[in-house]
Coordinates of C-alpha atoms and ligand atoms in Angstrom, one line a residue:
M1 CA 67.6 157.8 111.5
I2 CA 65.1 159.1 114.0
T3 CA 65.5 158.9 117.8
V4 CA 63.0 158.4 120.6
S5 CA 62.3 162.1 120.9
D6 CA 61.4 162.3 117.2
I7 CA 58.6 159.8 117.5
N8 CA 55.4 161.4 116.5
W9 CA 52.7 159.6 118.4
D10 CA 50.0 162.0 117.3
A11 CA 50.7 161.2 113.7
I12 CA 51.0 157.4 114.3
R13 CA 47.6 157.4 116.2
A14 CA 46.0 159.5 113.4
A15 CA 47.3 157.1 110.8
A16 CA 46.0 154.1 112.7
N17 CA 42.5 155.6 113.0
E18 CA 42.4 156.6 109.4
A19 CA 43.5 153.0 108.4
M20 CA 40.8 151.6 110.7
G21 CA 38.2 153.6 108.7
K22 CA 39.2 151.6 105.6
A23 CA 39.0 148.2 107.1
Y24 CA 37.2 145.4 105.2
A25 CA 35.6 143.5 108.1
P26 CA 32.1 142.4 107.0
Y27 CA 32.4 139.1 108.9
S28 CA 33.6 140.1 112.3
N29 CA 32.4 143.7 112.2
F30 CA 35.6 144.4 114.1
P31 CA 37.6 147.0 112.1
V32 CA 41.3 147.4 113.0
G33 CA 43.8 150.0 112.1
A34 CA 47.6 149.7 112.7
A35 CA 50.3 152.3 112.2
A36 CA 54.0 152.7 112.9
Q37 CA 56.8 155.1 112.4
V38 CA 59.9 153.8 110.5
D39 CA 63.5 154.6 111.5
D40 CA 63.7 157.1 108.6
G41 CA 60.6 159.0 110.0
R42 CA 57.9 157.9 107.6
I43 CA 54.6 156.5 108.8
V44 CA 53.2 153.3 107.5
S45 CA 49.7 151.8 108.2
G46 CA 47.3 149.1 107.4
C47 CA 43.8 147.8 108.1
N48 CA 42.4 144.3 108.4
V49 CA 41.0 142.7 105.2
E50 CA 38.7 139.7 105.8
N51 CA 37.6 137.0 103.5
A52 CA 34.6 134.7 103.0
S53 CA 37.0 131.9 103.8
Y54 CA 37.3 133.3 107.3
G55 CA 40.7 131.7 108.1
V56 CA 42.6 133.5 105.4
G57 CA 41.6 137.0 106.5
L58 CA 44.5 139.4 107.0
C59 CA 45.2 141.3 110.2
A60 CA 45.9 145.1 110.0
E61 CA 49.5 144.4 110.8
C62 CA 49.9 142.3 107.7
A63 CA 48.9 145.2 105.6
L64 CA 51.3 147.5 107.6
V65 CA 54.2 145.2 107.0
S66 CA 53.4 145.0 103.3
A67 CA 53.2 148.9 103.2
L68 CA 56.6 149.0 105.0
T69 CA 58.2 146.8 102.4
M70 CA 56.5 148.4 99.4
S71 CA 57.5 151.9 100.5
G72 CA 61.2 151.2 100.9
G73 CA 61.6 148.9 104.0
G74 CA 63.4 150.0 107.2
K75 CA 62.8 149.2 110.8
L76 CA 59.8 150.1 112.9
V77 CA 60.5 152.3 115.9
A78 CA 57.0 153.0 117.3
F79 CA 53.6 151.2 116.8
T80 CA 50.0 151.5 117.7
C81 CA 46.8 149.6 116.8
V82 CA 43.2 150.6 117.3
D83 CA 39.8 149.0 117.3
G84 CA 36.6 150.4 115.8
H85 CA 36.1 152.7 118.7
G86 CA 39.6 154.1 118.3
D87 CA 40.7 152.4 121.5
V88 CA 44.2 150.8 121.7
L89 CA 44.2 147.2 120.7
M90 CA 46.9 144.6 121.5
P91 CA 48.4 143.0 118.4
C92 CA 47.5 139.3 118.3
G93 CA 50.3 136.8 118.9
R94 CA 51.0 136.1 115.2
C95 CA 51.2 139.8 114.6
R96 CA 53.7 140.3 117.4
Q97 CA 55.9 137.9 115.5
L98 CA 55.3 139.8 112.2
L99 CA 56.2 143.1 113.9
F100 CA 59.3 141.6 115.6
E101 CA 60.9 140.7 112.3
H102 CA 60.8 144.4 111.2
S103 CA 61.4 146.1 114.6
A104 CA 64.3 148.3 115.5
P105 CA 65.9 147.3 118.8
G106 CA 63.7 148.7 121.6
M107 CA 60.7 149.4 119.3
M108 CA 57.9 151.0 121.4
L109 CA 54.3 149.8 121.3
E110 CA 51.3 151.6 122.7
T111 CA 49.5 148.9 124.6
V112 CA 46.5 148.5 126.9
S113 CA 49.0 148.5 129.8
G114 CA 50.9 151.5 128.6
M115 CA 54.1 151.9 126.6
R116 CA 56.0 148.6 126.1
T117 CA 58.9 147.5 124.1
I118 CA 58.7 144.7 121.5
D119 CA 60.8 142.5 123.8
Q120 CA 58.2 143.0 126.6
V121 CA 55.3 141.9 124.4
L122 CA 57.2 139.0 122.7
P123 CA 59.8 137.8 125.2
D124 CA 62.6 135.5 124.1
A125 CA 61.4 135.9 120.5
F126 CA 62.3 133.6 117.7
G127 CA 63.8 135.6 114.9
P128 CA 66.4 135.9 112.2
R129 CA 69.2 135.6 114.6
E130 CA 68.2 132.1 115.6
L131 CA 68.4 131.1 112.0
D132 CA 71.8 132.7 111.6
A133 CA 73.1 131.0 114.8
Y134 CA 71.9 127.6 113.6
S135 CA 73.6 128.0 110.2
L136 CA 76.9 128.5 111.9
T137 CA 76.7 125.3 113.9
D138 CA 77.1 121.7 113.1
P139 CA 73.7 120.2 114.0
A140 CA 75.2 116.9 114.9
S141 CA 77.7 118.1 117.4
G142 CA 76.3 121.6 118.2
T143 CA 79.7 123.0 117.7
T144 CA 80.5 126.1 115.6
C145 CA 81.5 125.1 112.0
E146 CA 85.1 125.6 111.2
G147 CA 85.7 128.4 108.8
C148 CA 82.2 129.8 109.4
E149 CA 81.8 133.5 110.2
Ligands
THU221 N1 42.7 141.7 114.0 C1 43.8 142.5 113.5 O1 43.6 143.1 112.4 N2 44.9 142.6 114.2 C2 45.1 142.0 115.5 O2 46.2 142.1 116.0 C3 43.9 141.4 116.1 C4 42.8 141.0 115.2 C5 41.5 141.5 113.2 C6 41.4 140.2 112.5 C7 39.9 140.1 112.3 O3 39.7 140.7 111.0 C8 39.3 141.0 113.3 O4 40.4 141.7 113.9 C9 38.6 140.1 114.4 O5 39.5 139.2 114.9

C-alpha cells in the first residue's frame, strides 16, 4: 500500500494528458483526460467517449473507473483531470460520486482551487456505508435489527 509521499503527481498528470489525447469528443469538441494512482501504486486513466445520442456519452472518469476494475480493482489515492489545453478540470458532480465509491479515505484531487480531499469536493457523500447502515436497521422503527452485525 502506498502512502502520501509515494504519490507520483508527475506520472498521474502525464497519464491524464495522454488519455486526453485519445478522447472521442466530436460533438462537444471538449476532450477530457482523467488519471489516478491506486493504493498499490499503479496508475489508471480514461478519456471521454461521446455518442451521437448525446446524453449517453461517457465522461473520462467512467473510463478510469472501468480501467481500475479491469486492472485488478483497489482504492484511488490521488486523482487529476485535464481539459484539451492540459488545464486542471473539476470532475462533474456525477463523476465525484463515481470517484467516491472507489476512493481511499482522504483521496487527494488536484482541483482548480488547489489540492482537495474527496470529502471536500463531495461533502456528506452518500455511499456504500449508508446502504450497510440501512440494512442493519428496521425501517419501521429505525432501531437496529436484533441479531444483525
Ligand atoms: N466531461 C468529462 O469527461 N468529465 C467531467 O468531469 C466533465 C465533463 C466530458 C463530458 C463531455 O464529453 C465533455 O466533457 C463536455 O461536457
